[in-house]
Short mmCIF file of C-alpha atoms and ligand atoms in Angstrom, two decimals:
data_model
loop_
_atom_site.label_atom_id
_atom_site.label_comp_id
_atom_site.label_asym_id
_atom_site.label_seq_id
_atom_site.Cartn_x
_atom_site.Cartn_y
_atom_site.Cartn_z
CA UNK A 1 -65.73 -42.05 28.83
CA UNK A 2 -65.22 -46.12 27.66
CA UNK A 3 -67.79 -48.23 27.94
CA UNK A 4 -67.74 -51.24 30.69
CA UNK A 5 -67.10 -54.29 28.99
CA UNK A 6 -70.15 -56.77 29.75
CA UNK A 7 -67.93 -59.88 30.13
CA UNK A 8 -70.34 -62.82 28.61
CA UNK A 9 -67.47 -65.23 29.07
CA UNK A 10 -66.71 -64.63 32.74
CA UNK A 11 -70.58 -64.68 32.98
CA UNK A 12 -70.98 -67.57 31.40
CA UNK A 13 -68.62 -69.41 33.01
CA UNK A 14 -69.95 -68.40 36.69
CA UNK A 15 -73.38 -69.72 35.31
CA UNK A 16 -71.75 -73.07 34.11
CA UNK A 17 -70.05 -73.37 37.64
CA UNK A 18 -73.35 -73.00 39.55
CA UNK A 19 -75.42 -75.68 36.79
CA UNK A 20 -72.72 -78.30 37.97
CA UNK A 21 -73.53 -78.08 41.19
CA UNK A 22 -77.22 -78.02 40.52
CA UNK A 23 -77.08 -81.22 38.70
CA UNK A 24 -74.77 -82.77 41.22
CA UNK A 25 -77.06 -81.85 43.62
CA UNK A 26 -79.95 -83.55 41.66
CA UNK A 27 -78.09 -86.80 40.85
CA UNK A 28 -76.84 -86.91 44.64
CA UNK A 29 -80.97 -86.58 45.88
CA UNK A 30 -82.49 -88.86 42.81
CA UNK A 31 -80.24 -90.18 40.91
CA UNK A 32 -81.33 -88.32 37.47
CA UNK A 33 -78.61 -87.31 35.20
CA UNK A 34 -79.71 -84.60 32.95
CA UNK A 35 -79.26 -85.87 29.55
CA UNK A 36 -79.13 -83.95 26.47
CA UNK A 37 -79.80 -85.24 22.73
CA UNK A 38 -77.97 -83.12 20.15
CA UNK A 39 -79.70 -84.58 16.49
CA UNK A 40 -76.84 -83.27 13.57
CA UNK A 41 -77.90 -84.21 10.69
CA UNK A 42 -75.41 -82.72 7.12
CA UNK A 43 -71.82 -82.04 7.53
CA UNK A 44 -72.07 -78.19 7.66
CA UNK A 45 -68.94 -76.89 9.24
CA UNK A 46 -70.62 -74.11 11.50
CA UNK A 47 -73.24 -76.74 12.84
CA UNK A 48 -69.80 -79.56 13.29
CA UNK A 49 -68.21 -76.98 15.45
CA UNK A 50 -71.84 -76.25 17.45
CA UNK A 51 -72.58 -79.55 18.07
CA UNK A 52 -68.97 -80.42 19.48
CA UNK A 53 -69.18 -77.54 22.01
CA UNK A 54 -72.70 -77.72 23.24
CA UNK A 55 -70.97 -82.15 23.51
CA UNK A 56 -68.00 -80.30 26.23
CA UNK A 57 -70.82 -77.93 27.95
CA UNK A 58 -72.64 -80.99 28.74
CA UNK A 59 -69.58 -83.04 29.99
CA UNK A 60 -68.30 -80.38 31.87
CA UNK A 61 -71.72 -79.31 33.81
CA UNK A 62 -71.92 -83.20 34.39
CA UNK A 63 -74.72 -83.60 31.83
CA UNK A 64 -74.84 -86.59 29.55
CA UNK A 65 -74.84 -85.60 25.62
CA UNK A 66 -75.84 -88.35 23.11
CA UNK A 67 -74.81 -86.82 19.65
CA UNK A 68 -76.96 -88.31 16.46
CA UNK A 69 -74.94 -87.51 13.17
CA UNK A 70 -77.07 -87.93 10.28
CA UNK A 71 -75.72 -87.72 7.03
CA UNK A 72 -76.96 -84.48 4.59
CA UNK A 73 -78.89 -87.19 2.60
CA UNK A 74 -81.28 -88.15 6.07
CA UNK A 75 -84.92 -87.88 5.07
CA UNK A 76 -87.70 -86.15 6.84
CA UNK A 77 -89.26 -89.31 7.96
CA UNK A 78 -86.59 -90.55 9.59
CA UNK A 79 -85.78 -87.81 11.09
CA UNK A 80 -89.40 -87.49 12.30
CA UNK A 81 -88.99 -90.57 13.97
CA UNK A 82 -85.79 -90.51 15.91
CA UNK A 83 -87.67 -87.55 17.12
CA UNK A 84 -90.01 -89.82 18.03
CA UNK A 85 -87.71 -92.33 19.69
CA UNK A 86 -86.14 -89.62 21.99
CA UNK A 87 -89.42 -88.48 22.94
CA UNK A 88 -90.00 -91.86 24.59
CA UNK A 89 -86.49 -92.38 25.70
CA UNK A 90 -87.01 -91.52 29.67
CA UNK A 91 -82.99 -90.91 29.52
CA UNK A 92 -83.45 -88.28 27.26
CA UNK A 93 -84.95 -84.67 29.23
CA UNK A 94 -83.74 -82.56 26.36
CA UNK A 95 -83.42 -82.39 22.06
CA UNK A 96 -82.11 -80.43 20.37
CA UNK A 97 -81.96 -80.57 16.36
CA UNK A 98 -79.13 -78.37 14.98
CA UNK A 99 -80.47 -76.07 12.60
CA UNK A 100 -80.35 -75.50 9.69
CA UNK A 101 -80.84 -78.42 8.57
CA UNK A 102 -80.77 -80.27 4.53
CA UNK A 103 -83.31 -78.70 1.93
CA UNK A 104 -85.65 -82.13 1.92
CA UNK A 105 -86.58 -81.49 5.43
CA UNK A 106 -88.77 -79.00 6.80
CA UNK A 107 -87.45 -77.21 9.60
CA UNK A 108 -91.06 -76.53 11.56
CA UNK A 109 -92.30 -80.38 10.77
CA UNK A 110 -89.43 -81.50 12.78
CA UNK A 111 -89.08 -78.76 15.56
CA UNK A 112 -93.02 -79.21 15.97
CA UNK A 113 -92.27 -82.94 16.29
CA UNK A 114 -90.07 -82.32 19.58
CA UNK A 115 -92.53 -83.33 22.72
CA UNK A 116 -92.65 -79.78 24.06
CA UNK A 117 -91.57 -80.90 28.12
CA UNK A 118 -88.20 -81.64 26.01
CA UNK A 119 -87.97 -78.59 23.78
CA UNK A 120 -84.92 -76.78 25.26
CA UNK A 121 -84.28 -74.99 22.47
CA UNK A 122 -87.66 -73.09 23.60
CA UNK A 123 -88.66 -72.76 19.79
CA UNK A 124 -92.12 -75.22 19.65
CA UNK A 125 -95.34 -73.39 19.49
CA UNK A 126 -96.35 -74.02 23.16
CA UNK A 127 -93.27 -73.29 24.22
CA UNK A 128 -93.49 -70.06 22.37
CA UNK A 129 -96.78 -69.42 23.62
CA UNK A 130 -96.15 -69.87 27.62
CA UNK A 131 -92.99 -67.29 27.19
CA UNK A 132 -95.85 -64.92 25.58
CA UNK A 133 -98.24 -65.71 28.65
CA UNK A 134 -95.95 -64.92 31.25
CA UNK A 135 -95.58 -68.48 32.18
CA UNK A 136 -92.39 -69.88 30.65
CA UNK A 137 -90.80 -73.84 31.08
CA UNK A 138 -88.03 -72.73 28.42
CA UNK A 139 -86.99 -69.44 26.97
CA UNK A 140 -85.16 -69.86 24.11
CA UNK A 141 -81.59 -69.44 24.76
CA UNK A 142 -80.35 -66.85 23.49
CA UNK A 143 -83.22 -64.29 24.51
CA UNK A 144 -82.37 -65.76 27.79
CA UNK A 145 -79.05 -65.28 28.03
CA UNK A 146 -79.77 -61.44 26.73
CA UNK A 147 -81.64 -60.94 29.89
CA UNK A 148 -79.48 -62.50 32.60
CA UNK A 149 -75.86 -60.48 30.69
CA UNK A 150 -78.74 -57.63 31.80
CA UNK A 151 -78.91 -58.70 35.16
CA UNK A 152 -75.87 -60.05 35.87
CA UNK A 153 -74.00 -56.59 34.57
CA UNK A 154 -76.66 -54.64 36.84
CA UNK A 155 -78.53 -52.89 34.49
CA UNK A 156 -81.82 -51.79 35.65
CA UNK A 157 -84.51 -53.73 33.38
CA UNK A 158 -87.61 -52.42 35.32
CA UNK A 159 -89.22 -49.18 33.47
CA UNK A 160 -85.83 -48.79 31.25
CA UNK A 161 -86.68 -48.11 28.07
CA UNK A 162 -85.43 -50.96 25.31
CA UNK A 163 -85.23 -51.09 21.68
CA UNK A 164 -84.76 -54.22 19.83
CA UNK A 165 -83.29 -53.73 16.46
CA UNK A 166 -84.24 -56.81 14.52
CA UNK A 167 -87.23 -58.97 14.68
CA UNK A 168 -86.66 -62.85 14.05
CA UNK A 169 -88.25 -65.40 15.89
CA UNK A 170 -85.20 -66.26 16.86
CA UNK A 171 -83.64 -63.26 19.04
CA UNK A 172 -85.92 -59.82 18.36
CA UNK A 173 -89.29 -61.38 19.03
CA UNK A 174 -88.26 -63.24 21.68
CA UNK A 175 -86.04 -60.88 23.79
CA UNK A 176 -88.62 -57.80 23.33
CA UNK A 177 -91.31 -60.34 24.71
CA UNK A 178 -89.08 -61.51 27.64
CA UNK A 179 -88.24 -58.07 28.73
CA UNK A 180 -91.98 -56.76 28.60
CA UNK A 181 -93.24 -59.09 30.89
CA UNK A 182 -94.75 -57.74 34.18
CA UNK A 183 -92.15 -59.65 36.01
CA UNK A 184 -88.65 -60.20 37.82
CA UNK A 185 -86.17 -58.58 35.88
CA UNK A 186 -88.37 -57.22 32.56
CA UNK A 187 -91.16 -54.55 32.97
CA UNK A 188 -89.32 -52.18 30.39
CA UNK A 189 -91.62 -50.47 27.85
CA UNK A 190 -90.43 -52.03 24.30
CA UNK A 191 -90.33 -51.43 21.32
CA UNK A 192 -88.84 -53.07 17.67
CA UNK A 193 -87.04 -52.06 14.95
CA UNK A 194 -87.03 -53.34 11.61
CA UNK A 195 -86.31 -52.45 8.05
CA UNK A 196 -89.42 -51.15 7.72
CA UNK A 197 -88.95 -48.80 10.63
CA UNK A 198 -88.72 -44.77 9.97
CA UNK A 199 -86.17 -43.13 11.71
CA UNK A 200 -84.39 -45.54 13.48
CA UNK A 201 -81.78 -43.20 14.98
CA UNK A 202 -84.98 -41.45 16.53
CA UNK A 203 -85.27 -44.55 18.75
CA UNK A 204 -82.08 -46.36 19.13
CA UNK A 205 -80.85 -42.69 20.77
CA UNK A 206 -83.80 -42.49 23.44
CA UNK A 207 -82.91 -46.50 24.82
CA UNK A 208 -81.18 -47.38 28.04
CA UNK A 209 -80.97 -50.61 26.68
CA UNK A 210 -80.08 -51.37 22.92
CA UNK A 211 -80.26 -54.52 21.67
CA UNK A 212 -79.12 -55.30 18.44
CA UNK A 213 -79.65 -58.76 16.33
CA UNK A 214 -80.04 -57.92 12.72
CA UNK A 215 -77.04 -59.85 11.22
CA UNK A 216 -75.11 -56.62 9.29
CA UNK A 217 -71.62 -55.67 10.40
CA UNK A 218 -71.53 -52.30 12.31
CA UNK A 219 -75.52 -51.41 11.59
CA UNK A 220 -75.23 -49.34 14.62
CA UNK A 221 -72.76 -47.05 15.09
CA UNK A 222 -71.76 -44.59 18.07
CA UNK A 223 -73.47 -41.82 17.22
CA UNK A 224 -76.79 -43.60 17.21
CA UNK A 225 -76.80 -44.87 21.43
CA UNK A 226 -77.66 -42.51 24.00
CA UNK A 227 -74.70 -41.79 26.15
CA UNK A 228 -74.94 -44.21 29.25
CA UNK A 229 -76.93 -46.66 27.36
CA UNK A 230 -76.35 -50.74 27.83
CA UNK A 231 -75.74 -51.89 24.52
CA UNK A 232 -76.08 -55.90 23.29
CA UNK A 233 -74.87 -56.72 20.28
CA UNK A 234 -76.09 -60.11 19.22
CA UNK A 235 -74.74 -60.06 15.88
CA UNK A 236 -72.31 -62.67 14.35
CA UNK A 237 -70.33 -61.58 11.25
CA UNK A 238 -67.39 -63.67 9.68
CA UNK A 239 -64.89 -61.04 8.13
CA UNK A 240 -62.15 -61.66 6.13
CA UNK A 241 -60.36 -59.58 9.64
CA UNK A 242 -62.32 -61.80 11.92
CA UNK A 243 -65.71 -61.81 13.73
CA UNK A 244 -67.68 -59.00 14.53
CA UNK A 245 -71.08 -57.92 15.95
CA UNK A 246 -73.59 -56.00 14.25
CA UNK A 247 -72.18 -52.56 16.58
CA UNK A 248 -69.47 -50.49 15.40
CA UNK A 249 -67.60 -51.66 18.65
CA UNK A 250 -65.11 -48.69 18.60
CA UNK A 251 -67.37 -45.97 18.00
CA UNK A 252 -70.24 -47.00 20.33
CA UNK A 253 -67.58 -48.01 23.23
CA UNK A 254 -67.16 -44.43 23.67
CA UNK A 255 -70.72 -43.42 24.38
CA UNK A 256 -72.13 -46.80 25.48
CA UNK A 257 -72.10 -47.16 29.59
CA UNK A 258 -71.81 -50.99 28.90
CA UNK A 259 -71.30 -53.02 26.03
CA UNK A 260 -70.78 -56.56 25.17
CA UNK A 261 -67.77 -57.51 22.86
CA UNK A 262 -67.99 -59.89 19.96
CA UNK A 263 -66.96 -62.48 20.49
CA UNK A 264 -67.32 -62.61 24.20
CA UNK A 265 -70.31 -61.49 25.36
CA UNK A 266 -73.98 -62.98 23.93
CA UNK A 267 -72.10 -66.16 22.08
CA UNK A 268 -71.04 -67.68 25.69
CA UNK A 269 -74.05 -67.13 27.11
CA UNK A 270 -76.22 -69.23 24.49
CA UNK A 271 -74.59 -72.77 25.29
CA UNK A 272 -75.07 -72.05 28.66
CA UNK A 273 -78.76 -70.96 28.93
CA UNK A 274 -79.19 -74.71 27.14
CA UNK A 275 -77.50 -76.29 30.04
CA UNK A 276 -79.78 -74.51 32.27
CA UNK A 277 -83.09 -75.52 30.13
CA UNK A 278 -81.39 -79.24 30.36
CA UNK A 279 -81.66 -79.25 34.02
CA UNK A 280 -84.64 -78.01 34.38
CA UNK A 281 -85.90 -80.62 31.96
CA UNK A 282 -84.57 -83.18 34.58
CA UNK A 283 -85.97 -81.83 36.87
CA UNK A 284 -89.36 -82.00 35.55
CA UNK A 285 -88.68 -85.62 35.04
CA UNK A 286 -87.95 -85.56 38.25
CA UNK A 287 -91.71 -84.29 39.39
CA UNK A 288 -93.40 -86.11 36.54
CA UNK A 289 -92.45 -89.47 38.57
CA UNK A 290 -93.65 -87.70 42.07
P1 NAP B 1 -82.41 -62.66 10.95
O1 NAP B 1 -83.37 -63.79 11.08
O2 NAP B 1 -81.68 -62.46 9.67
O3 NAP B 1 -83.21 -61.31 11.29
C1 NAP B 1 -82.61 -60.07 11.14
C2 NAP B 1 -83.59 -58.99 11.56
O4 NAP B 1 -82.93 -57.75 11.48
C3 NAP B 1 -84.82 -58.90 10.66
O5 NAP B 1 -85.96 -58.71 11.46
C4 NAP B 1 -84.55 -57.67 9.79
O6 NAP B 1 -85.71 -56.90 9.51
C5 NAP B 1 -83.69 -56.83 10.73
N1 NAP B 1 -82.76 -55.96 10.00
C6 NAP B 1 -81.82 -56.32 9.09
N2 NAP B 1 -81.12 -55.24 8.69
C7 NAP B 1 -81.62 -54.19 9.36
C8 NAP B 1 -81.33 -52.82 9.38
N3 NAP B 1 -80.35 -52.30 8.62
N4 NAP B 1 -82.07 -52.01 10.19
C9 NAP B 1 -83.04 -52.51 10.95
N5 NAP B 1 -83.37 -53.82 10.99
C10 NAP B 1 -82.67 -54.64 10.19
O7 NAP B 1 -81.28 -62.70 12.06
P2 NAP B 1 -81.24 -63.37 13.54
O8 NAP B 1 -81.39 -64.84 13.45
O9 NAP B 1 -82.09 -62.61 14.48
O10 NAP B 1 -79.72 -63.06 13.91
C11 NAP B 1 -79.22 -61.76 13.97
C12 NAP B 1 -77.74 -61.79 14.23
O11 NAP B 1 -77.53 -62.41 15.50
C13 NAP B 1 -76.93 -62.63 13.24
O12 NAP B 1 -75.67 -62.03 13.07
C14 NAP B 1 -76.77 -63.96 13.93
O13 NAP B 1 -75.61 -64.66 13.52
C15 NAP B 1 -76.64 -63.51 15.36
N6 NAP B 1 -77.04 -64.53 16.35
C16 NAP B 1 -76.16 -64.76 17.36
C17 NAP B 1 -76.47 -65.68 18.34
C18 NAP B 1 -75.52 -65.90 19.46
O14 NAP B 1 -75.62 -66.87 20.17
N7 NAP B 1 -74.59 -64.99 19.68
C19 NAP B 1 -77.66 -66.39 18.28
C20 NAP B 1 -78.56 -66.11 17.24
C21 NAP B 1 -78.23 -65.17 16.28
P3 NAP B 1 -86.92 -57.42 8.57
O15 NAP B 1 -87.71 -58.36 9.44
O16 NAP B 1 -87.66 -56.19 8.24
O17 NAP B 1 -86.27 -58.12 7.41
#
């Protein structure tokens, strides 16, 4: 038996078709055009190539990106106040600061900064908090995109039982919280693994769903999924052969039911769930002036 391949491109792209349309739709009835502040501030090379494809998301959803390049040298204080500037700027319904960012600034002074209605990287402290209550503006974006590659493949979320491998604030803390919520698509029983964990194998073999997001190349191989099993591999490697997730893709594509490819399946979906947190910023805008 091979695996299905979860297509996050295809996905994505479907989910980038229907945002356009959304904010058309919202620019046609108001006038708002979602607008989107990307804050760069170094010249690392990863972060260049970030910034310049969440810039063509935007343009191509219909979204308006203003780009802030900083150079590597930019203090904390000024940083701390464009923040502050784009909070006020009524033009501006999202920011997001490209992480990481230069040694001199502190990463949670200036994400704590961001006025939380515009977080839509979902990463402030309130933000963080109504995604724990059940009661969510923004969910961070990758998380997010995790759970609708879930839906969208048709896996069954409700009573399946997930393990998260990997437990940053980032992707393991977040997904694992997302998918335990008594809601639409979650109400799985959860549970997270870490380094600290005993046995791993012991639970990444009893989960329908397997999510993976601890950064090492081929951590999981075939022999540790349960046969059927949806498996997510969020991990990014850069090989000297290429990229490649954090599943041994050609051993667990024979017991896996689905899998996602890297690249191809969470990477797409990340850029996209940001769109979708931009418009719904707007649209908040949009009920903020009545
Ligand atoms: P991270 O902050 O480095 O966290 C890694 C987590 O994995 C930690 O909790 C760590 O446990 C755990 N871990 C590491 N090795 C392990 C092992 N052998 N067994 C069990 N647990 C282990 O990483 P992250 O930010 O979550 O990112 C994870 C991966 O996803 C990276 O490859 C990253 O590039 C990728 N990523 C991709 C996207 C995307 O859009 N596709 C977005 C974000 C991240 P401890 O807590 O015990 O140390």
């Amino acid at each position: 038996m091979t695996a299905q391949i979860i297509d996050g491109k295809g996905i994505a792209r479907q989910i980038q078709a229907e945002i356009k349309t959304e904010v058309a739709e919202l620019k046609a009835r108001s006038g708002i055009v979602p607008g989107l502040a990307v804050v760069l501030v170094g010249e690392d090379p990863g972060s260049q190539v970030y910034v310049k494809n969440k810039g063509i998301a935007c343009q191509k959803a219909g979204i308006n990106s203003l780009e802030f390049r900083k150079p590597a040298d930019f203090s904390e204080s000024e940083l701390l106040k464009l923040i502050q500037e784009l909070n006020r700027n009524p033009e501006v319904d999202g920011i997001l600061v490209q992480l990481p960012l230069p040694k001199q600034i502190k990463e949670t002074s200036v994400l704590y900064a961001i006025d939380p209605d515009k977080d839509v990287d979902g990463f402030h402290p309130v933000n963080v908090g109504r995604m724990m209550i059940g009661e969510p503006i923004y969910l961070p974006c990758t998380p997010a995109g995790i759970q609708e590659l879930l839906v969208r493949s048709g896996t069954p979320i409700e009573g399946a039982n997930v393990v998260v491998v990997g437990r940053s604030n980032l992707v393991g803390k977040p997904i694992a919280m997302i998918l335990v919520q008594k809601a639409k698509n979650a109400n799985a029983t959860v549970t997270i693994c870490h380094t600290k964990t005993r046995n791993m194998e012991g639970f990444t073999k009893e989960a329908d769903i397997l999510i993976v997001a601890v950064g090492k190349p081929k951590a999981i191989s075939g022999d540790m999924i349960k046969p059927g099993a949806t498996v997510i591999d969020v991990g990014v490697n850069r090989l000297p052969t290429g990229l490649c997730g954090d599943v041994d893709f050609e051993s667990a594509k024979n017991v896996a039911g689905k899998i996602t490819p890297v690249p191809g399946g969470v990477g797409p979906m990340t850029i996209t769930m940001l769109l979708k947190n931009t418009l719904r910023a707007a649209r908040l805008r949009l009920e903020k002036k009545g």
